[in-house]
PDB file of C-alpha atoms in Angstrom:
ATOM      1  CA  MET Z   1      -1.971  24.391  10.247  1.00  0.00           C
ATOM      2  CA  THR Z   2      -3.133  23.947  13.603  1.00  0.00           C
ATOM      3  CA  SER Z   3      -6.442  25.024  15.721  1.00  0.00           C
ATOM      4  CA  THR Z   4      -5.433  29.118  15.785  1.00  0.00           C
ATOM      5  CA  ASP Z   5      -4.462  28.622  12.302  1.00  0.00           C
ATOM      6  CA  ASN Z   6      -8.472  27.881  10.237  1.00  0.00           C
ATOM      7  CA  GLY Z   7      -9.114  27.577   6.524  1.00  0.00           C
ATOM      8  CA  SER Z   8     -11.194  29.848   6.543  1.00  0.00           C
ATOM      9  CA  SER Z   9     -10.232  31.846   3.887  1.00  0.00           C
ATOM     10  CA  ALA Z  10     -11.529  31.945   0.887  1.00  0.00           C
ATOM     11  CA  SER Z  11      -8.408  33.039  -0.510  1.00  0.00           C
ATOM     12  CA  LYS Z  12      -6.022  30.171   0.985  1.00  0.00           C
ATOM     13  CA  LEU Z  13      -6.788  26.580   0.334  1.00  0.00           C
ATOM     14  CA  THR Z  14      -5.484  24.398   3.143  1.00  0.00           C
ATOM     15  CA  VAL Z  15      -5.134  20.432   3.188  1.00  0.00           C
ATOM     16  CA  THR Z  16      -5.291  18.084   6.496  1.00  0.00           C
ATOM     17  CA  ILE Z  17      -4.766  14.170   5.312  1.00  0.00           C
ATOM     18  CA  VAL Z  18      -4.973  11.720   7.550  1.00  0.00           C
ATOM     19  CA  GLY Z  19      -2.328   9.610   6.978  1.00  0.00           C
ATOM     20  CA  GLY Z  20       1.846   8.643   6.116  1.00  0.00           C
ATOM     21  CA  GLY Z  21       1.281   6.030   3.811  1.00  0.00           C
ATOM     22  CA  ILE Z  22       1.673   6.311   0.246  1.00  0.00           C
ATOM     23  CA  GLY Z  23      -1.910   7.679  -0.637  1.00  0.00           C
ATOM     24  CA  GLY Z  24      -0.990   9.935   1.519  1.00  0.00           C
ATOM     25  CA  LEU Z  25       2.221  10.721   1.088  1.00  0.00           C
ATOM     26  CA  ALA Z  26       1.920  10.919  -2.974  1.00  0.00           C
ATOM     27  CA  LEU Z  27      -0.992  13.497  -3.198  1.00  0.00           C
ATOM     28  CA  ALA Z  28       1.094  15.671   0.086  1.00  0.00           C
ATOM     29  CA  ASN Z  29       3.615  15.652  -3.445  1.00  0.00           C
ATOM     30  CA  MET Z  30       1.058  17.010  -5.815  1.00  0.00           C
ATOM     31  CA  PHE Z  31       0.502  19.426  -2.922  1.00  0.00           C
ATOM     32  CA  GLU Z  32       4.132  20.551  -2.156  1.00  0.00           C
ATOM     33  CA  ARG Z  33       4.202  20.886  -6.134  1.00  0.00           C
ATOM     34  CA  ALA Z  34       1.222  22.680  -6.276  1.00  0.00           C
ATOM     35  CA  ASN Z  35       2.737  24.945  -3.163  1.00  0.00           C
ATOM     36  CA  ILE Z  36      -0.828  23.929  -1.755  1.00  0.00           C
ATOM     37  CA  GLU Z  37      -0.501  24.265   2.372  1.00  0.00           C
ATOM     38  CA  TYR Z  38      -0.728  21.194   3.812  1.00  0.00           C
ATOM     39  CA  LEU Z  39       0.118  18.545   6.576  1.00  0.00           C
ATOM     40  CA  ILE Z  40      -0.200  14.880   7.255  1.00  0.00           C
ATOM     41  CA  LEU Z  41      -1.031  13.376  10.802  1.00  0.00           C
ATOM     42  CA  GLU Z  42       0.354  10.226  10.974  1.00  0.00           C
ATOM     43  CA  LYS Z  43      -0.964   7.862  13.825  1.00  0.00           C
ATOM     44  CA  SER Z  44       2.115   6.428  13.752  1.00  0.00           C
ATOM     45  CA  THR Z  45       5.175   7.335  15.702  1.00  0.00           C
ATOM     46  CA  SER Z  46       7.240   6.414  13.468  1.00  0.00           C
ATOM     47  CA  VAL Z  47       6.353   5.268   9.761  1.00  0.00           C
ATOM     48  CA  LYS Z  48       8.330   1.471   8.209  1.00  0.00           C
ATOM     49  CA  ALA Z  49       6.741   0.885   5.333  1.00  0.00           C
ATOM     50  CA  LEU Z  50       6.141  -3.420   4.998  1.00  0.00           C
ATOM     51  CA  GLY Z  51       4.521  -5.566   2.260  1.00  0.00           C
ATOM     52  CA  SER Z  52       6.535  -7.329  -0.825  1.00  0.00           C
ATOM     53  CA  SER Z  53       6.238  -4.995  -3.964  1.00  0.00           C
ATOM     54  CA  LEU Z  54       3.961  -2.301  -5.983  1.00  0.00           C
ATOM     55  CA  GLY Z  55       3.988  -1.819  -9.763  1.00  0.00           C
ATOM     56  CA  LEU Z  56       3.626   1.245 -12.557  1.00  0.00           C
ATOM     57  CA  ASP Z  57       2.812   1.176 -15.617  1.00  0.00           C
ATOM     58  CA  ALA Z  58       1.045   3.925 -17.512  1.00  0.00           C
ATOM     59  CA  SER Z  59      -1.484   4.913 -15.693  1.00  0.00           C
ATOM     60  CA  SER Z  60       0.674   6.324 -12.862  1.00  0.00           C
ATOM     61  CA  LEU Z  61       4.333   7.123 -14.388  1.00  0.00           C
ATOM     62  CA  PRO Z  62       3.336  10.148 -15.969  1.00  0.00           C
ATOM     63  CA  VAL Z  63       1.808  11.458 -12.524  1.00  0.00           C
ATOM     64  CA  MET Z  64       5.288  10.853 -11.046  1.00  0.00           C
ATOM     65  CA  GLU Z  65       7.170  12.187 -13.908  1.00  0.00           C
ATOM     66  CA  GLN Z  66       5.370  15.488 -13.451  1.00  0.00           C
ATOM     67  CA  LEU Z  67       6.139  15.400  -9.529  1.00  0.00           C
ATOM     68  CA  GLY Z  68      10.260  15.000 -10.936  1.00  0.00           C
ATOM     69  CA  LEU Z  69      10.344  11.414  -9.302  1.00  0.00           C
ATOM     70  CA  LEU Z  70      10.503   9.343 -12.605  1.00  0.00           C
ATOM     71  CA  GLU Z  71      13.915   8.820 -13.274  1.00  0.00           C
ATOM     72  CA  ASP Z  72      14.231   7.897  -9.174  1.00  0.00           C
ATOM     73  CA  PHE Z  73      11.687   5.236 -10.374  1.00  0.00           C
ATOM     74  CA  LYS Z  74      13.860   4.483 -13.167  1.00  0.00           C
ATOM     75  CA  VAL Z  75      17.093   3.337 -10.699  1.00  0.00           C
ATOM     76  CA  ALA Z  76      14.690   1.689  -8.315  1.00  0.00           C
ATOM     77  CA  SER Z  77      12.964  -0.669 -10.703  1.00  0.00           C
ATOM     78  CA  LYS Z  78      13.068  -2.706 -13.256  1.00  0.00           C
ATOM     79  CA  PRO Z  79      10.462  -3.331 -16.371  1.00  0.00           C
ATOM     80  CA  VAL Z  80       8.667  -6.121 -16.524  1.00  0.00           C
ATOM     81  CA  ARG Z  81       8.392  -8.800 -19.086  1.00  0.00           C
ATOM     82  CA  HIS Z  82       6.526 -11.562 -18.616  1.00  0.00           C
ATOM     83  CA  PHE Z  83       3.831 -13.088 -16.486  1.00  0.00           C
ATOM     84  CA  ASN Z  84       5.334 -16.359 -16.304  1.00  0.00           C
ATOM     85  CA  PHE Z  85       2.944 -19.197 -14.918  1.00  0.00           C
ATOM     86  CA  TYR Z  86       4.430 -22.637 -13.004  1.00  0.00           C
ATOM     87  CA  ASN Z  87       2.712 -25.538 -11.440  1.00  0.00           C
ATOM     88  CA  GLU Z  88       5.029 -27.379  -8.077  1.00  0.00           C
ATOM     89  CA  GLN Z  89       7.219 -29.290 -10.253  1.00  0.00           C
ATOM     90  CA  ILE Z  90       8.610 -25.534 -12.345  1.00  0.00           C
ATOM     91  CA  GLN Z  91       6.857 -26.971 -15.022  1.00  0.00           C
ATOM     92  CA  SER Z  92       6.111 -23.790 -17.405  1.00  0.00           C
ATOM     93  CA  ILE Z  93       2.172 -23.658 -17.842  1.00  0.00           C
ATOM     94  CA  GLY Z  94       1.232 -20.216 -18.852  1.00  0.00           C
ATOM     95  CA  LEU Z  95       3.322 -16.642 -19.678  1.00  0.00           C
ATOM     96  CA  VAL Z  96       1.442 -13.402 -20.448  1.00  0.00           C
ATOM     97  CA  ASP Z  97       2.878 -11.178 -21.827  1.00  0.00           C
ATOM     98  CA  PHE Z  98       3.757  -7.424 -20.962  1.00  0.00           C
ATOM     99  CA  GLU Z  99       6.573  -5.190 -23.035  1.00  0.00           C
ATOM    100  CA  CYS Z 100       4.050  -4.581 -25.106  1.00  0.00           C
ATOM    101  CA  GLN Z 101       3.108  -1.610 -22.186  1.00  0.00           C
ATOM    102  CA  THR Z 102       4.968   0.481 -23.807  1.00  0.00           C
ATOM    103  CA  GLU Z 103       3.807   0.888 -28.212  1.00  0.00           C
ATOM    104  CA  ILE Z 104       0.472   0.800 -26.251  1.00  0.00           C
ATOM    105  CA  GLY Z 105       0.784   2.956 -23.388  1.00  0.00           C
ATOM    106  CA  GLY Z 106       3.937   4.995 -23.620  1.00  0.00           C
ATOM    107  CA  TYR Z 107       5.964   3.915 -20.676  1.00  0.00           C
ATOM    108  CA  PRO Z 108       6.953   0.570 -19.766  1.00  0.00           C
ATOM    109  CA  ALA Z 109       5.255  -0.924 -16.915  1.00  0.00           C
ATOM    110  CA  VAL Z 110       7.753  -1.741 -13.723  1.00  0.00           C
ATOM    111  CA  ILE Z 111       8.249  -2.828 -10.271  1.00  0.00           C
ATOM    112  CA  LEU Z 112       9.867  -2.925  -7.224  1.00  0.00           C
ATOM    113  CA  ASP Z 113       9.449  -2.996  -3.871  1.00  0.00           C
ATOM    114  CA  ARG Z 114       7.112  -1.330  -1.424  1.00  0.00           C
ATOM    115  CA  PRO Z 115      10.257   0.528   1.160  1.00  0.00           C
ATOM    116  CA  THR Z 116      11.933   1.885  -1.557  1.00  0.00           C
ATOM    117  CA  PHE Z 117       8.727   3.863  -2.959  1.00  0.00           C
ATOM    118  CA  TYR Z 118       8.341   5.122   0.176  1.00  0.00           C
ATOM    119  CA  SER Z 119      11.501   6.496   0.986  1.00  0.00           C
ATOM    120  CA  ILE Z 120      10.903   7.869  -2.956  1.00  0.00           C
ATOM    121  CA  LEU Z 121       7.896   9.963  -1.967  1.00  0.00           C
ATOM    122  CA  LEU Z 122       9.516  10.827   1.401  1.00  0.00           C
ATOM    123  CA  LYS Z 123      12.611  12.956   0.447  1.00  0.00           C
ATOM    124  CA  LYS Z 124      11.000  15.063  -1.394  1.00  0.00           C
ATOM    125  CA  LEU Z 125       7.833  16.527   1.275  1.00  0.00           C
ATOM    126  CA  PRO Z 126       9.647  18.877   4.067  1.00  0.00           C
ATOM    127  CA  LYS Z 127      10.058  17.473   7.586  1.00  0.00           C
ATOM    128  CA  ASP Z 128       8.182  19.454   9.563  1.00  0.00           C
ATOM    129  CA  LYS Z 129       4.891  19.318   7.185  1.00  0.00           C
ATOM    130  CA  ILE Z 130       3.986  14.973   9.203  1.00  0.00           C
ATOM    131  CA  HIS Z 131       3.264  15.179  12.396  1.00  0.00           C
ATOM    132  CA  TYR Z 132       3.301  11.502  14.199  1.00  0.00           C
ATOM    133  CA  GLY Z 133       2.258  10.532  16.997  1.00  0.00           C
ATOM    134  CA  ARG Z 134      -1.898  11.600  16.067  1.00  0.00           C
ATOM    135  CA  LYS Z 135      -3.931   9.403  15.792  1.00  0.00           C
ATOM    136  CA  VAL Z 136      -7.458  11.184  15.406  1.00  0.00           C
ATOM    137  CA  ALA Z 137     -10.331  10.898  17.316  1.00  0.00           C
ATOM    138  CA  THR Z 138     -12.985  13.100  16.224  1.00  0.00           C
ATOM    139  CA  ILE Z 139     -14.090  15.857  13.657  1.00  0.00           C
ATOM    140  CA  GLU Z 140     -15.315  18.542  13.106  1.00  0.00           C
ATOM    141  CA  GLN Z 141     -16.967  21.207  10.480  1.00  0.00           C
ATOM    142  CA  ASP Z 142     -18.625  23.656   9.461  1.00  0.00           C
ATOM    143  CA  GLU Z 143     -19.215  25.794   6.222  1.00  0.00           C
ATOM    144  CA  HIS Z 144     -15.652  27.602   6.759  1.00  0.00           C
ATOM    145  CA  SER Z 145     -13.706  24.148   7.646  1.00  0.00           C
ATOM    146  CA  ALA Z 146     -12.455  21.272   8.993  1.00  0.00           C
ATOM    147  CA  THR Z 147     -11.109  20.187  12.334  1.00  0.00           C
ATOM    148  CA  VAL Z 148      -9.572  17.387  13.378  1.00  0.00           C
ATOM    149  CA  HIS Z 149      -9.310  17.010  16.855  1.00  0.00           C
ATOM    150  CA  CYS Z 150      -6.701  14.242  17.759  1.00  0.00           C
ATOM    151  CA  ALA Z 151      -6.416  11.561  20.778  1.00  0.00           C
ATOM    152  CA  ASP Z 152      -3.896  13.719  22.571  1.00  0.00           C
ATOM    153  CA  GLY Z 153      -5.817  16.751  22.489  1.00  0.00           C
ATOM    154  CA  SER Z 154      -3.831  18.323  19.556  1.00  0.00           C
ATOM    155  CA  SER Z 155      -6.155  19.446  16.700  1.00  0.00           C
ATOM    156  CA  TYR Z 156      -6.554  20.800  13.380  1.00  0.00           C
ATOM    157  CA  THR Z 157      -8.395  23.020  11.372  1.00  0.00           C
ATOM    158  CA  SER Z 158      -7.961  23.586   7.083  1.00  0.00           C
ATOM    159  CA  SER Z 159     -10.309  24.222   4.295  1.00  0.00           C
ATOM    160  CA  ILE Z 160     -10.435  19.981   3.784  1.00  0.00           C
ATOM    161  CA  VAL Z 161      -9.726  16.706   5.263  1.00  0.00           C
ATOM    162  CA  ILE Z 162      -8.337  14.309   3.356  1.00  0.00           C
ATOM    163  CA  GLY Z 163      -8.711  10.849   4.267  1.00  0.00           C
ATOM    164  CA  ALA Z 164      -5.361   8.745   3.431  1.00  0.00           C
ATOM    165  CA  ASP Z 165      -5.881   6.255   6.113  1.00  0.00           C
ATOM    166  CA  GLY Z 166      -6.511   2.502   5.410  1.00  0.00           C
ATOM    167  CA  ALA Z 167      -8.942   0.201   5.266  1.00  0.00           C
ATOM    168  CA  TYR Z 168     -10.152   0.718   8.344  1.00  0.00           C
ATOM    169  CA  SER Z 169      -9.690   4.856   7.957  1.00  0.00           C
ATOM    170  CA  ALA Z 170     -10.475   6.776  11.582  1.00  0.00           C
ATOM    171  CA  VAL Z 171     -11.813  10.234   8.765  1.00  0.00           C
ATOM    172  CA  ARG Z 172     -14.048   7.559   7.936  1.00  0.00           C
ATOM    173  CA  LYS Z 173     -15.650   5.776  10.670  1.00  0.00           C
ATOM    174  CA  ASN Z 174     -16.132   9.786  11.925  1.00  0.00           C
ATOM    175  CA  MET Z 175     -17.704  10.794   8.301  1.00  0.00           C
ATOM    176  CA  TYR Z 176     -20.168   7.284   8.448  1.00  0.00           C
ATOM    177  CA  LYS Z 177     -21.379   7.906  12.397  1.00  0.00           C
ATOM    178  CA  ASP Z 178     -22.203  11.584  12.372  1.00  0.00           C
ATOM    179  CA  LEU Z 179     -23.902  10.205   8.803  1.00  0.00           C
ATOM    180  CA  ALA Z 180     -25.828   7.684  10.116  1.00  0.00           C
ATOM    181  CA  GLU Z 181     -26.666   9.857  13.088  1.00  0.00           C
ATOM    182  CA  GLN Z 182     -28.918  12.211   9.940  1.00  0.00           C
ATOM    183  CA  GLY Z 183     -30.065   9.457   9.272  1.00  0.00           C
ATOM    184  CA  ARG Z 184     -28.192   9.730   5.846  1.00  0.00           C
ATOM    185  CA  LEU Z 185     -25.519   6.670   5.608  1.00  0.00           C
ATOM    186  CA  PRO Z 186     -26.563   4.015   3.206  1.00  0.00           C
ATOM    187  CA  PRO Z 187     -26.990   0.330   4.712  1.00  0.00           C
ATOM    188  CA  ASN Z 188     -24.581  -0.913   3.002  1.00  0.00           C
ATOM    189  CA  ASP Z 189     -21.887   1.468   4.155  1.00  0.00           C
ATOM    190  CA  ALA Z 190     -22.499   0.323   7.090  1.00  0.00           C
ATOM    191  CA  LEU Z 191     -21.472  -3.668   6.797  1.00  0.00           C
ATOM    192  CA  PRO Z 192     -18.401  -4.701   7.316  1.00  0.00           C
ATOM    193  CA  LEU Z 193     -15.687  -5.624   4.951  1.00  0.00           C
ATOM    194  CA  SER Z 194     -15.137  -9.244   4.352  1.00  0.00           C
ATOM    195  CA  TYR Z 195     -11.875 -10.338   2.872  1.00  0.00           C
ATOM    196  CA  ASP Z 196     -11.101 -13.214   0.722  1.00  0.00           C
ATOM    197  CA  GLN Z 197      -7.020 -13.633   0.739  1.00  0.00           C
ATOM    198  CA  HIS Z 198      -4.539 -13.966   3.049  1.00  0.00           C
ATOM    199  CA  CYS Z 199      -1.424 -13.091   1.814  1.00  0.00           C
ATOM    200  CA  LEU Z 200       2.343 -13.045   3.672  1.00  0.00           C
ATOM    201  CA  VAL Z 201       4.980 -11.057   1.677  1.00  0.00           C
ATOM    202  CA  GLY Z 202       8.297  -9.979   1.736  1.00  0.00           C
ATOM    203  CA  VAL Z 203      11.087  -8.797   0.529  1.00  0.00           C
ATOM    204  CA  SER Z 204      14.668 -10.654   1.033  1.00  0.00           C
ATOM    205  CA  LYS Z 205      18.480 -10.252   1.165  1.00  0.00           C
ATOM    206  CA  PRO Z 206      20.468 -10.224  -2.240  1.00  0.00           C
ATOM    207  CA  LEU Z 207      20.856 -13.358  -3.016  1.00  0.00           C
ATOM    208  CA  ASP Z 208      24.410 -14.543  -5.931  1.00  0.00           C
ATOM    209  CA  PRO Z 209      23.293 -13.326  -9.280  1.00  0.00           C
ATOM    210  CA  SER Z 210      26.291 -16.546 -10.402  1.00  0.00           C
ATOM    211  CA  LYS Z 211      23.202 -19.038  -9.126  1.00  0.00           C
ATOM    212  CA  HIS Z 212      20.129 -17.743  -9.896  1.00  0.00           C
ATOM    213  CA  GLU Z 213      20.286 -16.245 -14.408  1.00  0.00           C
ATOM    214  CA  MET Z 214      17.020 -14.340 -13.698  1.00  0.00           C
ATOM    215  CA  LEU Z 215      18.796 -12.007 -11.432  1.00  0.00           C
ATOM    216  CA  ARG Z 216      21.532 -10.933 -13.777  1.00  0.00           C
ATOM    217  CA  ARG Z 217      18.850  -9.864 -16.063  1.00  0.00           C
ATOM    218  CA  GLU Z 218      17.832  -6.156 -16.715  1.00  0.00           C
ATOM    219  CA  THR Z 219      14.192  -6.746 -16.925  1.00  0.00           C
ATOM    220  CA  CYS Z 220      11.947  -8.275 -13.859  1.00  0.00           C
ATOM    221  CA  ASP Z 221       9.471 -10.988 -14.766  1.00  0.00           C
ATOM    222  CA  PHE Z 222       6.972 -12.474 -12.216  1.00  0.00           C
ATOM    223  CA  GLU Z 223       6.702 -15.617 -11.630  1.00  0.00           C
ATOM    224  CA  ILE Z 224       3.547 -17.441 -10.725  1.00  0.00           C
ATOM    225  CA  VAL Z 225       3.633 -20.819  -9.152  1.00  0.00           C
ATOM    226  CA  ILE Z 226       0.665 -22.335  -8.885  1.00  0.00           C
ATOM    227  CA  PRO Z 227       0.609 -26.612  -6.862  1.00  0.00           C
ATOM    228  CA  LYS Z 228      -2.477 -28.222  -7.243  1.00  0.00           C
ATOM    229  CA  SER Z 229      -1.703 -29.935  -4.214  1.00  0.00           C
ATOM    230  CA  ASP Z 230      -1.664 -26.723  -1.759  1.00  0.00           C
ATOM    231  CA  PRO Z 231      -4.242 -24.173  -0.903  1.00  0.00           C
ATOM    232  CA  PHE Z 232      -1.810 -20.814  -1.493  1.00  0.00           C
ATOM    233  CA  TYR Z 233       0.280 -20.333  -5.087  1.00  0.00           C
ATOM    234  CA  ALA Z 234       3.236 -17.711  -4.973  1.00  0.00           C
ATOM    235  CA  ILE Z 235       5.186 -14.737  -6.853  1.00  0.00           C
ATOM    236  CA  TYR Z 236       8.911 -13.634  -7.213  1.00  0.00           C
ATOM    237  CA  MET Z 237       9.778 -10.873  -8.102  1.00  0.00           C
ATOM    238  CA  PRO Z 238      13.078 -10.037  -9.079  1.00  0.00           C
ATOM    239  CA  LEU Z 239      14.324  -6.866  -8.082  1.00  0.00           C
ATOM    240  CA  PRO Z 240      17.418  -4.189  -8.741  1.00  0.00           C
ATOM    241  CA  GLY Z 241      20.181  -4.979  -5.805  1.00  0.00           C
ATOM    242  CA  ASN Z 242      20.154  -9.284  -6.929  1.00  0.00           C
ATOM    243  CA  ARG Z 243      17.176  -8.506  -4.313  1.00  0.00           C
ATOM    244  CA  VAL Z 244      13.458 -10.534  -4.520  1.00  0.00           C
ATOM    245  CA  SER Z 245       9.811  -9.426  -3.594  1.00  0.00           C
ATOM    246  CA  TRP Z 246       7.745 -12.526  -3.076  1.00  0.00           C
ATOM    247  CA  ALA Z 247       3.565 -13.038  -1.382  1.00  0.00           C
ATOM    248  CA  VAL Z 248       2.114 -15.908  -1.054  1.00  0.00           C
ATOM    249  CA  ILE Z 249      -1.925 -16.011  -1.079  1.00  0.00           C
ATOM    250  CA  HIS Z 250      -3.945 -18.728   0.187  1.00  0.00           C
ATOM    251  CA  ASN Z 251      -7.215 -17.600  -1.213  1.00  0.00           C
ATOM    252  CA  VAL Z 252     -10.284 -18.021   1.227  1.00  0.00           C
ATOM    253  CA  GLU Z 253     -12.649 -20.646  -0.108  1.00  0.00           C
ATOM    254  CA  LYS Z 254     -15.414 -17.584   1.075  1.00  0.00           C
ATOM    255  CA  ALA Z 255     -15.636 -13.982   2.140  1.00  0.00           C
ATOM    256  CA  GLU Z 256     -15.942 -13.640   5.596  1.00  0.00           C
ATOM    257  CA  ALA Z 257     -17.179 -11.133   7.746  1.00  0.00           C
ATOM    258  CA  LYS Z 258     -14.712  -9.088  10.275  1.00  0.00           C
ATOM    259  CA  SER Z 259     -15.909  -5.634  12.814  1.00  0.00           C
ATOM    260  CA  GLY Z 260     -13.087  -3.558  11.936  1.00  0.00           C
ATOM    261  CA  GLU Z 261     -12.478  -3.594  15.439  1.00  0.00           C
ATOM    262  CA  ALA Z 262     -10.898  -6.991  14.741  1.00  0.00           C
ATOM    263  CA  ARG Z 263      -7.448  -4.431  12.210  1.00  0.00           C
ATOM    264  CA  TYR Z 264      -7.055  -7.968   9.964  1.00  0.00           C
ATOM    265  CA  SER Z 265      -5.221  -5.139   7.439  1.00  0.00           C
ATOM    266  CA  GLU Z 266      -2.539  -3.498   9.407  1.00  0.00           C
ATOM    267  CA  TRP Z 267       0.575  -3.958   7.734  1.00  0.00           C
ATOM    268  CA  GLY Z 268       2.756  -6.074  10.793  1.00  0.00           C
ATOM    269  CA  SER Z 269       5.980  -8.150  10.940  1.00  0.00           C
ATOM    270  CA  GLY Z 270       7.005 -10.910  13.365  1.00  0.00           C
ATOM    271  CA  SER Z 271       4.201 -11.964  14.452  1.00  0.00           C
ATOM    272  CA  ASP Z 272       3.284 -15.526  15.674  1.00  0.00           C
ATOM    273  CA  ALA Z 273       0.864 -15.052  12.790  1.00  0.00           C
ATOM    274  CA  SER Z 274       3.804 -14.888  10.208  1.00  0.00           C
ATOM    275  CA  GLU Z 275       5.659 -17.240  11.411  1.00  0.00           C
ATOM    276  CA  GLU Z 276       2.993 -19.911  11.772  1.00  0.00           C
ATOM    277  CA  MET Z 277       2.096 -19.385   7.655  1.00  0.00           C
ATOM    278  CA  SER Z 278       6.172 -19.575   7.274  1.00  0.00           C
ATOM    279  CA  ASN Z 279       5.812 -23.048   8.455  1.00  0.00           C
ATOM    280  CA  PHE Z 280       2.825 -24.206   6.156  1.00  0.00           C
ATOM    281  CA  VAL Z 281       3.995 -23.145   3.218  1.00  0.00           C
ATOM    282  CA  ARG Z 282       8.034 -23.131   3.305  1.00  0.00           C
ATOM    283  CA  HIS Z 283       8.314 -26.614   2.043  1.00  0.00           C
ATOM    284  CA  GLN Z 284       7.335 -25.772  -1.782  1.00  0.00           C
ATOM    285  CA  ARG Z 285       9.905 -25.430  -4.601  1.00  0.00           C
ATOM    286  CA  SER Z 286      10.270 -22.016  -5.922  1.00  0.00           C
ATOM    287  CA  VAL Z 287      11.769 -20.611  -8.912  1.00  0.00           C
ATOM    288  CA  PHE Z 288      15.185 -20.739  -7.911  1.00  0.00           C
ATOM    289  CA  GLU Z 289      16.793 -23.270  -8.477  1.00  0.00           C
ATOM    290  CA  GLY Z 290      18.005 -25.203  -5.357  1.00  0.00           C
ATOM    291  CA  MET Z 291      15.990 -23.759  -2.850  1.00  0.00           C
ATOM    292  CA  THR Z 292      12.592 -23.574  -1.666  1.00  0.00           C
ATOM    293  CA  LEU Z 293       9.999 -20.979  -0.515  1.00  0.00           C
ATOM    294  CA  GLY Z 294      11.188 -21.401   2.850  1.00  0.00           C
ATOM    295  CA  ASP Z 295      14.618 -20.743   2.287  1.00  0.00           C
ATOM    296  CA  ILE Z 296      13.846 -17.397   0.369  1.00  0.00           C
ATOM    297  CA  ILE Z 297      11.457 -16.895   3.563  1.00  0.00           C
ATOM    298  CA  ASP Z 298      15.103 -17.386   5.983  1.00  0.00           C
ATOM    299  CA  GLN Z 299      17.057 -14.611   3.350  1.00  0.00           C
ATOM    300  CA  THR Z 300      14.372 -12.462   4.827  1.00  0.00           C
ATOM    301  CA  PRO Z 301      15.113  -9.969   7.094  1.00  0.00           C
ATOM    302  CA  LYS Z 302      12.174 -10.789   9.543  1.00  0.00           C
ATOM    303  CA  GLU Z 303      11.274  -7.007  10.181  1.00  0.00           C
ATOM    304  CA  LEU Z 304      10.298  -7.669   6.519  1.00  0.00           C
ATOM    305  CA  ILE Z 305       7.490 -10.255   6.236  1.00  0.00           C
ATOM    306  CA  SER Z 306       4.096  -9.430   7.173  1.00  0.00           C
ATOM    307  CA  ARG Z 307       1.166 -10.895   6.790  1.00  0.00           C
ATOM    308  CA  ILE Z 308      -2.414  -9.473   6.183  1.00  0.00           C
ATOM    309  CA  MET Z 309      -5.769 -10.095   4.453  1.00  0.00           C
ATOM    310  CA  LEU Z 310      -6.401  -8.448   1.099  1.00  0.00           C
ATOM    311  CA  GLU Z 311     -10.226  -6.745   2.537  1.00  0.00           C
ATOM    312  CA  GLU Z 312     -13.623  -7.028  -0.242  1.00  0.00           C
ATOM    313  CA  LYS Z 313     -15.497  -3.618  -0.195  1.00  0.00           C
ATOM    314  CA  TYR Z 314     -17.482  -1.483  -2.269  1.00  0.00           C
ATOM    315  CA  PHE Z 315     -18.259   2.141   0.687  1.00  0.00           C
ATOM    316  CA  GLU Z 316     -20.764   3.928  -1.450  1.00  0.00           C
ATOM    317  CA  THR Z 317     -20.146   7.515   0.308  1.00  0.00           C
ATOM    318  CA  TRP Z 318     -16.752   8.640   0.118  1.00  0.00           C
ATOM    319  CA  TYR Z 319     -17.149  12.184   0.705  1.00  0.00           C
ATOM    320  CA  ASN Z 320     -19.330  15.246   2.635  1.00  0.00           C
ATOM    321  CA  GLY Z 321     -18.854  18.772   3.087  1.00  0.00           C
ATOM    322  CA  ARG Z 322     -14.909  19.338   3.829  1.00  0.00           C
ATOM    323  CA  VAL Z 323     -13.893  15.784   4.471  1.00  0.00           C
ATOM    324  CA  VAL Z 324     -12.927  13.326   1.309  1.00  0.00           C
ATOM    325  CA  LEU Z 325     -11.755   9.978   1.221  1.00  0.00           C
ATOM    326  CA  LEU Z 326      -8.425   8.371  -1.085  1.00  0.00           C
ATOM    327  CA  GLY Z 327      -6.910   5.149  -2.031  1.00  0.00           C
ATOM    328  CA  ASP Z 328      -8.710   2.244   0.845  1.00  0.00           C
ATOM    329  CA  GLY Z 329      -9.958   4.542   2.793  1.00  0.00           C
ATOM    330  CA  LYS Z 330     -12.632   4.844   0.158  1.00  0.00           C
TER     331      LYS Z 330
END
């Protein structure tokens, strides 16, 4: 679908998905299964799925089953058994039982690392469906179609445009600009995003299972350390392959507003900010005997460590005409 292949035909639905992250790829798998013509525009020249881990449960696994992906996720994940809570001395202070999920919803809660999740979704899609290096500049629409104009001069016309391009969505920015000019944008939607958490996340290299019993388990317990003396807490999640998905979360006392230009939510690795936060938290004891949080970080490839800030915002407007928002974009 290019500017010469418009979506004006009433008998043929075509879709342009903006954003090649997990939301965009999941949607593309649905379109692939339903034989709906689509393409994905991704601003990066290549996509590296950073981050820690993702959980799936009865709200999402039935969809993966319909897409023919359930067995892939079973192999790549571990079922979640408990959420265990500890103080800074690694003494238990509480437990939440998740083993009842299968009985309640028909599917277990499972955990897997984000890069593997991404690769499972990606492998089912034809390579020519994803166009990299396509940064959205403007979007136009009429009663028949919508056209995405990219910064490199390329244009893509389809029946509808779906923005799956994250919290700082270019699709939303274009949509809101049009609505504001028409006097139709709710005042709250014009306010900037705020954030209340700083996060450092990563996935370690394989650790020695002979030294750490929890790595040998068939299930995954979320191991959460909440110190009284530090302004952050840590989460450890054992994964297949003796790896550990981990996250360090620092709560900001008061949600801070920021402009879209700051783009704090961009996933980034190997930055000075990541290094600074790593040094700040590395002294904390971990749930792995004889290892501190710093030791776990040292066992994590730098390109798999990311520092992000979690946004918080409710947008009232998530569609306009032939343009709609998906996931964090809305």
